[in-house]
């Protein structure tokens, strides 16, 4: 189901930019379809062709227009065929060189002719030169604005782009979407002049300001982009509040029984989250809540309470986890908690035996399964629910927008949507949350359960493996367990698997007193479950694994995590892996084994891991290194929504845009509509996910 207001792509006003089929396809690769798209395809830099530079002032690296007389011209054949000429004016001379020579070209640059030559100055064999300069008649009028250089794609020339964009600028509606009152309040430049300035800046503009996106023209465009985001988020929210959902109050004694059976007391932060969710579930419109809490903060039990409440009210609940191991673990834990209370718990994954899967699907469709836990297998077409009232996404950032929506749709009926709870260990900085999740209510678990000691992180160079082995033996003798995570092998999954198998055999041989286990993605689901169970039951001391244990896995007795080739992992990933230990009351350590020499980025990452255990700080540094798309699970859609503004440097603008969005919606609804139409078009799907 789409938000009530999901707009169709508007018919492009005026004709499409001129061009043949292949050209149109190249434009499409850049996301350019109608004139409105071309208008906001903005330059990455500029070249100054507005004036002729005296040849004597030419400097290496500059893009210049030079003018003068050819005083030498010569076809050379060694070391390869090339046309070599010299251009001179009153101030000096410079070489011109062509490596691809077409017929008649030599005559064009005959000695005595005057030309204007344009290109980048390089240092050549005989001094400064231009390679393949563009020649034009000397004395012709010069452009009076800077020449834009646009982001482009293979085989698409700047000339074609410039032509199409200029045509679009002539056709498109550039009227301002904002009323005077708003322009004045935020001191914004008009849209049309901003756009024209960015495409064709006057030669005396500050290039520094322009290229740093700080010029008032850029401020306006960034403001517009952020405003469109805020408006559409507000609209999605209004649309959601207008939707129906089944109210799910806690009925009977299920919730009390669940609480009574817990082996620990809930933390205040957990209780607060449970209460907030409980309120949401009782409403007649769909909940859309994000539960944030660092690794190990105890999100699963909060999910259990949400599920129990929904089930007590007669609904089915689905929990989707990104890996089979995690789904298996949730299944086991939640079944342990809820089955004794009479709740029927089922699970569904892709690698289940066919008969088991078929039975599960029939229970799900018939409504006999009240709580269903699974992997992406849950969103297959053939899976249908009887009465899905609540969907829970664990590690939500690991799912794409489409997957999140697909699960949501399983609970959609002709007049109702399911409630949705997303869980994530990745804290999102405020600006980003405001820009991307304005339509999600957020609950935060900001304290860890009592008695935890922070994980000690150690950096060891590869050569110190022996010390690490000694540590493992020590921990095991003290009754603890350990993980050994094998390196990522980018090139191939098979290779990665092989590495895990080899490491397992080597470690088993080197630590003959220890019971060593092996876990990787290719094991059959039943085998994975057996291995995890053996580890949980302390029948395995050291678990050698690929990154399949990265998220969610919870074995509180494990107190040592060794990550081999830690320099190959991303920051968020390292933090998640480290979060596999320190989940009980034992002192825990994480050893990052690395291979020197380290790249600058790898060094920064390992240093961040060493310096902080705080998931928020880790996320901040990760964002700086990688940008928000990856982190939020928004991939392209997220990036497309923040093309010009920056989540970290434009914080003040985000605040302003948010305020302006409220004002526009209440006082100027028509402007708000026109603004969204210009900026959002068909990018609204992510708002519901
Ligand atoms: P995460 O937030 O990473 O998903 P989990 O839900 O897996 O964390 O919980 C981590 C560990 O903490 C589990 O072993 C869980 O049983 C335990 N735990 C959760 N809440 C509490 C609590 N209030 N007191 C003590 N231990 C708790
Ligand atoms: Mg978890």
XYZ file of C-alpha atoms and ligand atoms in Angstrom:
717
model
C 0.000 0.000 0.000
C 1.271 3.432 -0.848
C 0.943 6.576 1.206
C -2.354 8.188 0.405
C -0.607 10.946 -1.428
C 2.010 9.031 -3.346
C 2.469 11.194 -6.402
C 2.795 9.865 -9.902
C 5.763 11.032 -11.896
C 4.428 14.161 -13.524
C 4.355 14.309 -17.287
C 7.461 16.276 -18.147
C 6.488 19.781 -19.072
C 7.624 20.550 -22.582
C 9.519 18.141 -24.755
C 12.194 15.727 -23.619
C 15.735 16.918 -24.086
C 16.760 16.383 -27.643
C 18.799 13.307 -28.365
C 18.821 9.858 -29.784
C 17.996 6.635 -27.945
C 21.476 5.876 -26.603
C 21.839 9.441 -25.379
C 18.545 9.211 -23.534
C 19.720 5.989 -21.910
C 22.912 7.649 -20.729
C 20.889 10.487 -19.272
C 18.725 7.964 -17.491
C 21.783 6.376 -15.956
C 22.314 9.731 -14.248
C 18.676 9.835 -13.155
C 17.844 12.483 -15.739
C 14.451 12.138 -17.392
C 12.329 15.283 -17.421
C 13.535 18.903 -17.607
C 13.143 19.223 -13.840
C 15.832 16.557 -13.360
C 18.251 18.338 -15.673
C 17.685 21.614 -13.905
C 19.004 20.210 -10.626
C 21.860 18.273 -12.171
C 24.437 20.691 -10.800
C 28.098 21.205 -11.700
C 30.891 19.713 -9.663
C 33.309 22.443 -10.770
C 33.817 25.171 -13.336
C 36.292 26.243 -15.971
C 36.979 29.841 -16.692
C 36.779 30.518 -20.427
C 35.584 34.042 -20.050
C 38.916 35.610 -20.771
C 42.048 35.048 -22.772
C 45.142 34.555 -20.644
C 48.482 35.828 -21.882
C 50.533 32.755 -22.779
C 53.325 33.930 -20.516
C 50.988 33.604 -17.507
C 50.102 29.959 -18.160
C 50.644 27.667 -15.145
C 50.597 23.877 -14.984
C 47.177 22.429 -14.192
C 45.137 25.492 -15.164
C 42.354 25.283 -17.750
C 42.991 28.283 -19.940
C 42.065 30.031 -23.121
C 45.129 31.245 -24.991
C 45.363 33.135 -28.233
C 48.188 33.708 -30.659
C 49.914 32.887 -33.908
C 51.273 29.533 -35.000
C 54.997 29.984 -35.434
C 55.947 26.369 -35.897
C 54.083 23.275 -37.093
C 55.498 19.873 -37.715
C 54.269 16.263 -38.120
C 56.514 13.917 -36.159
C 56.724 10.148 -36.554
C 58.916 9.178 -33.673
C 58.344 7.879 -31.013
C 54.853 7.872 -32.563
C 52.881 9.868 -35.053
C 51.925 13.239 -33.633
C 51.283 16.774 -34.707
C 53.373 19.329 -32.857
C 52.872 23.091 -33.085
C 53.881 26.227 -31.218
C 51.565 29.112 -30.389
C 52.975 32.535 -29.583
C 51.664 35.865 -28.357
C 53.393 38.967 -27.060
C 54.002 37.406 -23.669
C 55.401 34.001 -24.563
C 54.875 30.691 -26.332
C 53.497 27.230 -25.620
C 53.409 23.839 -27.343
C 50.269 22.331 -28.865
C 50.213 18.591 -29.438
C 47.781 16.146 -31.066
C 48.276 12.408 -30.802
C 45.318 11.521 -33.012
C 45.614 13.408 -36.229
C 42.832 13.697 -38.740
C 43.248 14.708 -42.403
C 43.499 18.427 -42.965
C 44.539 19.128 -39.425
C 48.094 19.920 -40.285
C 46.877 22.535 -42.737
C 44.686 24.085 -40.051
C 47.659 24.766 -37.877
C 49.877 26.015 -40.654
C 52.509 28.542 -39.676
C 51.145 32.096 -39.716
C 47.568 31.261 -38.760
C 45.980 32.767 -35.658
C 43.986 30.565 -33.252
C 42.375 30.564 -29.910
C 43.324 27.343 -28.062
C 41.656 25.967 -24.976
C 42.814 23.172 -22.669
C 44.704 22.167 -19.562
C 48.302 23.271 -19.279
C 50.740 20.428 -18.775
C 54.420 20.128 -18.495
C 55.750 18.626 -21.734
C 59.076 17.507 -23.084
C 60.001 20.984 -24.324
C 58.251 23.091 -21.714
C 54.567 23.854 -21.185
C 52.021 22.465 -23.621
C 48.354 21.801 -24.302
C 47.451 18.277 -25.424
C 44.542 18.067 -27.844
C 43.568 21.687 -27.338
C 40.223 22.797 -28.704
C 40.750 25.401 -31.396
C 38.381 28.197 -32.289
C 38.541 31.360 -34.372
C 40.567 33.999 -32.655
C 38.740 37.218 -31.957
C 35.300 35.616 -31.471
C 33.180 36.742 -28.521
C 34.002 34.944 -25.260
C 31.304 33.485 -22.996
C 30.473 35.835 -20.156
C 29.929 33.116 -17.537
C 32.058 30.290 -16.182
C 31.764 26.958 -17.966
C 30.116 24.221 -15.844
C 31.607 20.737 -15.523
C 28.882 18.246 -14.650
C 28.961 14.805 -13.063
C 28.714 12.448 -15.999
C 28.810 8.810 -17.008
C 30.821 6.777 -19.518
C 30.460 7.978 -23.060
C 28.467 11.091 -22.242
C 30.316 14.264 -23.178
C 30.192 17.522 -21.277
C 29.013 19.140 -24.499
C 25.908 16.893 -24.694
C 25.125 17.427 -21.049
C 25.531 21.181 -21.289
C 23.281 21.326 -24.304
C 20.541 19.251 -22.685
C 20.737 21.189 -19.447
C 20.598 24.533 -21.217
C 17.533 23.361 -23.136
C 15.926 22.273 -19.875
C 16.751 25.611 -18.273
C 14.937 27.313 -21.133
C 11.842 25.082 -20.850
C 11.414 24.171 -17.215
C 9.261 25.989 -14.769
C 11.686 27.797 -12.501
C 9.153 29.800 -10.563
C 9.711 29.920 -6.860
C 7.847 27.360 -4.806
C 8.338 29.343 -1.607
C 6.292 32.364 -0.544
C 8.020 35.691 0.164
C 7.395 35.282 3.875
C 9.467 32.106 4.040
C 12.194 33.445 1.746
C 12.487 36.463 4.002
C 12.407 34.530 7.252
C 15.402 32.392 6.294
C 17.147 34.936 4.131
C 16.971 32.691 1.083
C 17.969 33.605 -2.451
C 15.287 33.140 -5.136
C 15.191 29.692 -6.766
C 15.548 30.780 -10.364
C 18.538 33.038 -9.861
C 20.178 30.417 -7.631
C 19.800 27.725 -10.257
C 21.026 29.977 -13.034
C 23.980 31.096 -10.956
C 24.997 27.526 -10.215
C 24.877 26.499 -13.868
C 26.397 29.684 -15.262
C 28.166 31.672 -12.569
C 29.508 35.131 -13.365
C 33.309 35.208 -13.648
C 33.786 37.323 -10.532
C 32.011 34.843 -8.217
C 33.956 33.268 -5.345
C 34.872 29.850 -6.689
C 35.940 28.748 -3.249
C 32.513 29.472 -1.788
C 30.854 27.894 -4.771
C 32.819 24.675 -4.772
C 32.444 24.262 -0.997
C 28.631 24.503 -1.477
C 28.572 27.570 0.764
C 27.486 30.207 -1.729
C 23.946 31.574 -1.077
C 22.831 29.889 -4.305
C 23.922 26.533 -2.883
C 22.340 27.298 0.480
C 19.043 27.779 -1.303
C 19.263 24.501 -3.170
C 20.245 22.554 -0.058
C 17.452 24.198 1.884
C 14.985 23.216 -0.824
C 16.134 19.631 -0.792
C 15.890 19.348 2.987
C 12.562 21.115 3.024
C 11.156 18.651 0.504
C 12.320 15.833 2.721
C 10.716 17.327 5.797
C 7.484 17.998 3.958
C 7.204 14.505 2.632
C 8.040 12.975 5.985
C 5.324 15.081 7.578
C 2.967 14.017 4.837
C 3.830 10.355 5.308
C 3.170 10.781 8.993
C -0.200 12.374 8.376
C -1.024 9.600 5.936
C -0.055 6.980 8.498
C -2.167 8.543 11.220
C -5.074 8.429 8.795
C -4.564 4.678 8.225
C -6.314 2.053 10.258
C -4.648 -0.652 12.299
C -6.091 -3.148 14.698
C -5.719 -1.905 18.282
C -3.843 -4.534 20.286
C -4.267 -4.051 24.042
C -2.711 -6.561 26.431
C -5.469 -8.970 27.389
C -5.521 -11.569 30.162
C -2.467 -12.476 32.192
C 0.066 -13.175 29.429
C 2.223 -10.090 29.998
C 2.304 -10.569 33.764
C 3.180 -14.224 33.348
C 6.004 -13.304 30.982
C 7.412 -10.815 33.471
C 7.126 -13.273 36.317
C 9.087 -15.888 34.403
C 12.093 -13.676 33.617
C 15.393 -14.613 35.238
C 16.257 -10.904 35.680
C 14.581 -7.587 36.419
C 14.046 -5.298 33.456
C 16.135 -2.149 33.362
C 14.296 1.155 33.628
C 15.175 1.875 30.001
C 13.712 -1.441 28.861
C 10.565 -0.833 30.866
C 10.166 2.608 29.336
C 10.491 1.196 25.816
C 7.998 -1.570 26.615
C 5.510 1.011 27.908
C 5.889 3.225 24.850
C 5.337 0.299 22.526
C 2.410 -0.890 24.588
C 0.713 2.507 24.182
C 1.337 2.517 20.433
C -0.103 -0.948 19.967
C -3.383 0.091 21.540
C -3.952 2.800 18.955
C -6.168 2.403 15.925
C -3.437 3.598 13.526
C -0.222 1.723 12.750
C 2.761 2.024 15.065
C 6.026 2.888 13.316
C 8.641 2.775 16.019
C 12.382 2.346 16.055
C 13.941 0.748 19.103
C 17.551 1.800 19.446
C 19.954 0.338 21.922
C 23.637 -0.469 21.791
C 24.785 -4.035 21.272
C 23.877 -6.085 24.328
C 21.441 -3.568 25.781
C 18.628 -6.136 25.816
C 16.338 -5.370 22.889
C 15.111 -8.934 22.400
C 13.142 -9.009 25.613
C 11.435 -5.754 24.660
C 10.402 -7.412 21.418
C 9.077 -10.352 23.417
C 6.797 -8.052 25.411
C 5.544 -6.361 22.255
C 4.859 -9.760 20.704
C 3.116 -11.067 23.805
C 0.811 -8.056 23.949
C -0.165 -8.398 20.294
C -0.709 -12.133 20.647
C -2.824 -11.696 23.763
C -5.067 -9.463 21.665
C -5.477 -12.198 19.085
C -2.972 -11.090 16.435
C -0.135 -12.978 14.774
C 3.369 -11.552 15.108
C 6.317 -11.935 12.711
C 9.936 -11.285 13.670
C 12.421 -11.067 10.813
C 16.154 -11.407 11.489
C 18.917 -10.990 8.903
C 20.654 -14.335 9.466
C 19.559 -17.887 9.998
C 21.630 -18.180 13.151
C 19.990 -15.158 14.687
C 16.518 -16.300 13.668
C 17.307 -19.678 15.215
C 18.478 -18.077 18.436
C 15.405 -15.870 18.685
C 13.234 -18.860 18.014
C 14.857 -20.820 20.758
C 14.806 -18.046 23.351
C 11.338 -16.795 22.647
C 9.930 -20.306 22.521
C 11.545 -20.926 25.902
C 9.844 -17.842 27.328
C 6.497 -17.975 25.600
C 5.648 -21.589 24.844
C 5.176 -22.507 28.538
C 2.625 -19.684 28.605
C 0.631 -21.321 25.844
C 1.889 -19.313 22.857
C 2.633 -21.315 19.721
C 5.991 -20.322 18.226
C 7.066 -21.286 14.700
C 10.075 -20.553 12.578
C 10.705 -20.272 8.883
C 13.994 -20.113 6.999
C 15.164 -20.838 3.500
C 17.177 -23.929 4.351
C 14.646 -25.753 6.492
C 13.754 -29.263 5.297
C 10.892 -28.970 2.817
C 8.368 -30.871 4.937
C 9.079 -28.745 7.995
C 8.776 -25.576 5.954
C 5.516 -26.696 4.441
C 4.064 -27.438 7.837
C 5.226 -24.046 9.113
C 3.625 -22.256 6.191
C 0.369 -24.039 6.715
C 0.385 -23.102 10.419
C 1.112 -19.507 9.498
C -1.650 -19.332 6.903
C -4.135 -21.040 9.174
C -3.361 -18.799 12.117
C -2.205 -21.657 14.355
C 1.268 -20.129 14.520
C 0.972 -17.096 16.765
C 4.598 -15.996 16.773
C 6.602 -16.576 13.606
C 10.339 -16.022 13.577
C 12.315 -16.184 10.389
C 14.776 -14.831 7.915
C 14.012 -13.176 4.592
C 12.148 -16.421 3.860
C 9.203 -14.720 5.560
C 8.700 -12.350 2.660
C 8.459 -14.954 -0.078
C 5.293 -14.742 -2.122
C 3.994 -18.101 -0.975
C 4.001 -17.108 2.684
C 0.678 -15.738 3.788
C -0.523 -14.899 7.257
C -3.897 -15.362 8.783
C -3.951 -12.194 10.825
C -0.576 -10.497 11.048
C -0.955 -7.574 13.429
C 2.651 -6.746 14.333
C 5.885 -7.037 12.385
C 9.253 -6.753 14.118
C 12.496 -6.191 12.227
C 15.599 -7.078 14.161
C 18.805 -5.375 13.001
C 16.599 -3.360 10.671
C 19.511 -1.615 8.926
C 20.503 -4.947 7.442
C 17.362 -5.035 5.350
C 16.698 -3.015 2.253
C 13.736 -0.724 1.916
C 11.978 -3.245 -0.315
C 12.364 -6.085 2.177
C 11.033 -4.005 5.043
C 8.016 -3.006 3.012
C 7.421 -6.554 1.826
C 7.061 -7.835 5.366
C 4.777 -4.959 6.235
C 2.571 -5.819 3.254
C 2.037 -9.341 4.596
C -0.128 -7.782 7.270
C -2.036 -5.463 5.009
C -5.753 -6.003 4.578
C -8.239 -3.977 2.598
C -8.585 -1.477 5.411
C -5.787 -2.119 7.877
C -2.014 -2.087 8.189
C 0.066 -3.970 10.751
C 1.974 -2.237 13.529
C 5.723 -2.135 12.994
C 8.662 -2.223 15.372
C 12.209 -1.893 14.029
C 15.218 -2.625 16.175
C 18.757 -1.469 15.630
C 22.009 -1.239 17.517
C 23.141 1.610 15.316
C 22.454 4.917 16.986
C 21.672 7.620 14.503
C 22.906 11.165 15.016
C 20.128 13.664 15.543
C 20.363 15.459 12.225
C 20.209 12.229 10.334
C 17.330 10.944 12.361
C 15.468 14.156 11.712
C 16.204 14.035 8.033
C 15.374 10.393 7.512
C 13.180 9.160 10.290
C 10.873 12.021 11.073
C 8.040 9.577 10.637
C 9.407 7.072 13.096
C 8.923 7.379 16.778
C 12.080 6.394 18.562
C 12.602 4.537 21.831
C 16.112 4.407 23.168
C 17.595 1.892 25.589
C 20.408 4.002 26.927
C 21.741 1.800 29.695
C 23.155 -1.682 29.695
C 21.812 -4.318 32.107
C 23.543 -4.086 35.491
C 26.784 -5.883 36.269
C 28.407 -5.587 32.879
C 32.074 -4.726 32.735
C 33.213 -2.956 29.593
C 34.982 -5.109 27.038
C 38.724 -4.536 26.987
C 39.973 -4.086 23.421
C 43.520 -5.070 22.487
C 45.367 -4.560 19.231
C 47.852 -7.303 18.391
C 50.040 -7.555 15.338
C 49.699 -10.865 13.529
C 53.077 -12.043 14.859
C 51.685 -12.192 18.385
C 49.281 -15.018 17.680
C 50.941 -17.225 20.254
C 50.057 -14.816 23.019
C 46.489 -14.860 21.810
C 46.392 -18.657 21.944
C 47.675 -18.505 25.507
C 44.872 -16.067 26.392
C 42.293 -18.425 24.973
C 43.596 -21.335 27.056
C 43.546 -19.121 30.125
C 39.955 -18.089 29.609
C 38.833 -21.641 28.947
C 40.559 -22.883 32.070
C 38.579 -20.242 33.976
C 35.386 -21.765 32.599
C 34.805 -19.201 29.843
C 34.454 -19.575 26.079
C 35.874 -17.764 23.070
C 35.117 -16.832 19.470
C 37.657 -16.698 16.683
C 36.373 -14.767 13.678
C 38.095 -15.460 10.376
C 38.926 -12.763 7.904
C 36.678 -11.477 5.257
C 37.801 -12.598 1.858
C 36.395 -10.031 -0.498
C 37.064 -11.966 -3.669
C 35.080 -15.057 -2.948
C 32.814 -16.722 -0.485
C 34.370 -20.093 -1.238
C 37.774 -18.766 -0.326
C 36.407 -17.313 2.873
C 34.928 -20.658 3.724
C 38.189 -22.408 3.015
C 40.002 -19.990 5.308
C 37.574 -20.783 8.104
C 38.029 -24.518 7.622
C 41.833 -24.185 7.548
C 41.879 -21.977 10.618
C 39.635 -24.399 12.430
C 41.973 -27.307 11.685
C 45.058 -25.344 12.624
C 43.625 -24.086 15.907
C 42.273 -27.524 16.798
C 45.772 -28.964 16.287
C 47.470 -26.183 18.254
C 45.029 -26.316 21.154
C 44.591 -30.066 21.648
C 43.068 -29.680 25.118
C 40.247 -27.495 23.851
C 37.006 -28.456 22.226
C 36.985 -26.425 19.028
C 33.881 -25.914 16.882
C 33.355 -24.550 13.374
C 30.579 -22.320 12.090
C 30.046 -20.888 8.628
C 27.289 -19.885 6.248
C 27.337 -23.017 4.116
C 26.517 -25.433 6.909
C 23.033 -26.892 6.756
C 20.559 -25.055 8.943
C 20.241 -28.018 11.247
C 24.018 -28.251 11.603
C 24.241 -24.513 12.380
C 21.624 -24.938 15.060
C 23.500 -27.918 16.532
C 26.779 -26.032 16.660
C 25.194 -22.983 18.281
C 23.453 -25.206 20.790
C 26.698 -27.005 21.630
C 28.390 -23.640 22.145
C 25.550 -22.444 24.348
C 25.713 -25.707 26.342
C 29.464 -25.194 26.813
C 30.318 -28.319 24.883
C 32.481 -26.153 22.638
C 35.210 -23.964 24.153
C 36.367 -22.126 21.089
C 34.095 -21.362 18.180
C 35.869 -20.645 14.910
C 33.506 -18.788 12.626
C 33.059 -16.584 9.608
C 31.154 -13.332 10.056
C 27.836 -15.219 10.187
C 27.888 -14.619 13.936
C 28.259 -10.876 13.470
C 24.846 -9.772 14.622
C 22.638 -10.775 17.477
C 24.328 -13.949 18.707
C 24.048 -14.096 22.470
C 26.087 -16.493 24.592
C 26.802 -14.663 27.850
C 29.474 -17.111 29.016
C 31.716 -16.217 26.063
C 34.303 -13.699 27.232
C 36.925 -13.527 24.513
C 36.530 -12.440 20.914
C 39.448 -12.742 18.535
C 39.093 -11.090 15.142
C 41.689 -12.046 12.611
C 42.694 -9.518 9.954
C 40.640 -6.950 11.782
C 41.919 -4.345 9.337
C 39.619 -5.791 6.683
C 36.406 -5.157 8.609
C 34.224 -2.056 8.718
C 33.854 -0.140 11.944
C 30.206 -0.961 12.589
C 30.979 -4.587 11.895
C 33.858 -4.659 14.370
C 31.651 -3.082 17.006
C 28.924 -5.664 16.390
C 31.429 -8.508 16.591
C 32.906 -7.132 19.793
C 29.355 -6.980 21.121
C 29.236 -10.790 21.093
C 31.239 -10.713 24.342
C 30.707 -8.727 27.501
C 27.104 -9.889 27.586
C 27.365 -11.490 30.991
C 29.031 -10.386 34.207
C 32.465 -11.791 33.324
C 35.332 -9.550 32.365
C 35.675 -9.791 28.620
C 38.200 -8.886 25.995
C 38.290 -8.387 22.265
C 41.563 -8.995 20.463
C 41.975 -7.367 17.088
C 44.692 -9.191 15.206
C 45.984 -7.130 12.342
C 48.494 -7.470 9.590
C 50.894 -4.580 9.051
C 51.251 -2.323 7.178
C 47.912 -0.665 7.832
C 46.278 1.778 5.449
C 45.325 5.147 6.897
C 41.643 4.282 7.030
C 42.259 0.895 8.633
C 44.439 2.524 11.245
C 41.689 5.042 12.042
C 39.160 2.268 12.400
C 41.269 0.161 14.720
C 42.115 3.225 16.758
C 38.418 4.052 17.095
C 37.764 0.517 18.349
C 40.581 0.834 20.833
C 39.465 4.242 22.035
C 35.776 3.696 22.588
C 33.147 1.116 23.465
C 30.355 3.562 22.873
C 28.163 2.587 19.945
C 27.144 6.186 19.397
C 30.710 7.362 18.995
C 31.493 4.407 16.735
C 28.514 5.251 14.542
C 29.638 8.856 14.310
C 33.085 7.854 13.126
C 31.693 5.260 10.782
C 29.455 7.866 9.219
C 32.400 10.130 8.648
C 34.166 7.364 6.825
C 31.328 5.903 4.806
C 28.391 8.280 4.577
C 24.877 7.558 5.777
C 23.388 5.339 3.042
C 25.074 2.159 4.141
C 24.570 2.766 7.821
C 20.867 3.370 7.634
C 20.140 0.578 5.221
C 18.878 3.181 2.803
C 21.391 2.433 0.074
C 20.722 4.504 -3.036
C 17.385 5.821 -1.938
C 18.934 7.484 1.068
C 21.697 9.026 -0.936
C 19.316 10.229 -3.597
C 17.382 12.048 -0.928
C 20.393 13.959 0.301
C 22.286 14.787 -2.800
C 23.345 18.300 -1.937
C 23.019 18.734 1.792
C 25.451 17.041 4.141
C 24.225 15.295 7.266
C 27.077 16.642 9.389
C 27.826 20.155 8.161
C 24.288 21.262 7.362
C 22.766 20.605 10.747
C 21.499 24.176 11.096
C 19.808 23.981 7.711
C 18.015 20.780 8.698
C 16.585 22.559 11.732
C 15.447 25.479 9.609
C 13.920 23.230 7.001
C 11.988 21.404 9.652
C 10.575 24.588 11.042
C 9.772 25.901 7.572
C 8.016 22.644 6.669
C 5.623 23.108 9.570
C 4.914 26.684 8.579
C 4.404 25.775 4.946
C 2.033 22.905 5.708
C -0.207 25.031 7.871
C -0.055 28.427 6.163
C 0.871 27.674 2.547
C -0.361 24.203 1.580
C -0.271 24.951 -2.139
C 3.331 26.038 -1.988
C 4.143 22.916 -0.007
C 2.557 20.787 -2.678
C 4.387 22.520 -5.510
C 7.653 22.204 -3.640
C 7.335 18.481 -3.128
C 6.340 18.003 -6.705
C 9.521 19.674 -7.841
C 11.813 17.771 -5.517
C 10.434 14.371 -4.602
C 8.575 12.918 -7.545
C 8.701 9.138 -7.118
C 11.146 8.731 -4.277
C 8.672 8.258 -1.484
C 8.688 4.535 -0.917
C 11.341 4.578 1.755
C 9.175 6.666 4.047
C 7.050 3.677 4.900
C 9.857 1.236 5.447
P 20.672 -6.827 22.017
O 20.155 -5.500 22.437
O 22.082 -6.762 21.544
O 19.765 -7.532 21.062
P 19.980 -9.012 23.752
O 18.529 -8.797 23.715
O 20.517 -10.137 22.962
O 20.762 -7.676 23.367
O 20.424 -9.124 25.268
C 21.773 -9.302 25.662
C 21.882 -10.154 26.897
O 21.436 -9.444 28.025
C 21.031 -11.406 26.835
O 21.765 -12.472 27.360
C 19.848 -11.079 27.706
O 19.282 -12.231 28.281
C 20.482 -10.210 28.757
N 19.572 -9.247 29.365
C 18.602 -8.532 28.749
N 17.980 -7.718 29.624
C 18.560 -7.917 30.822
C 18.354 -7.358 32.117
N 17.430 -6.430 32.343
N 19.160 -7.800 33.118
C 20.102 -8.719 32.881
N 20.343 -9.281 31.694
C 19.581 -8.896 30.670
Mg 19.777 -8.313 19.191
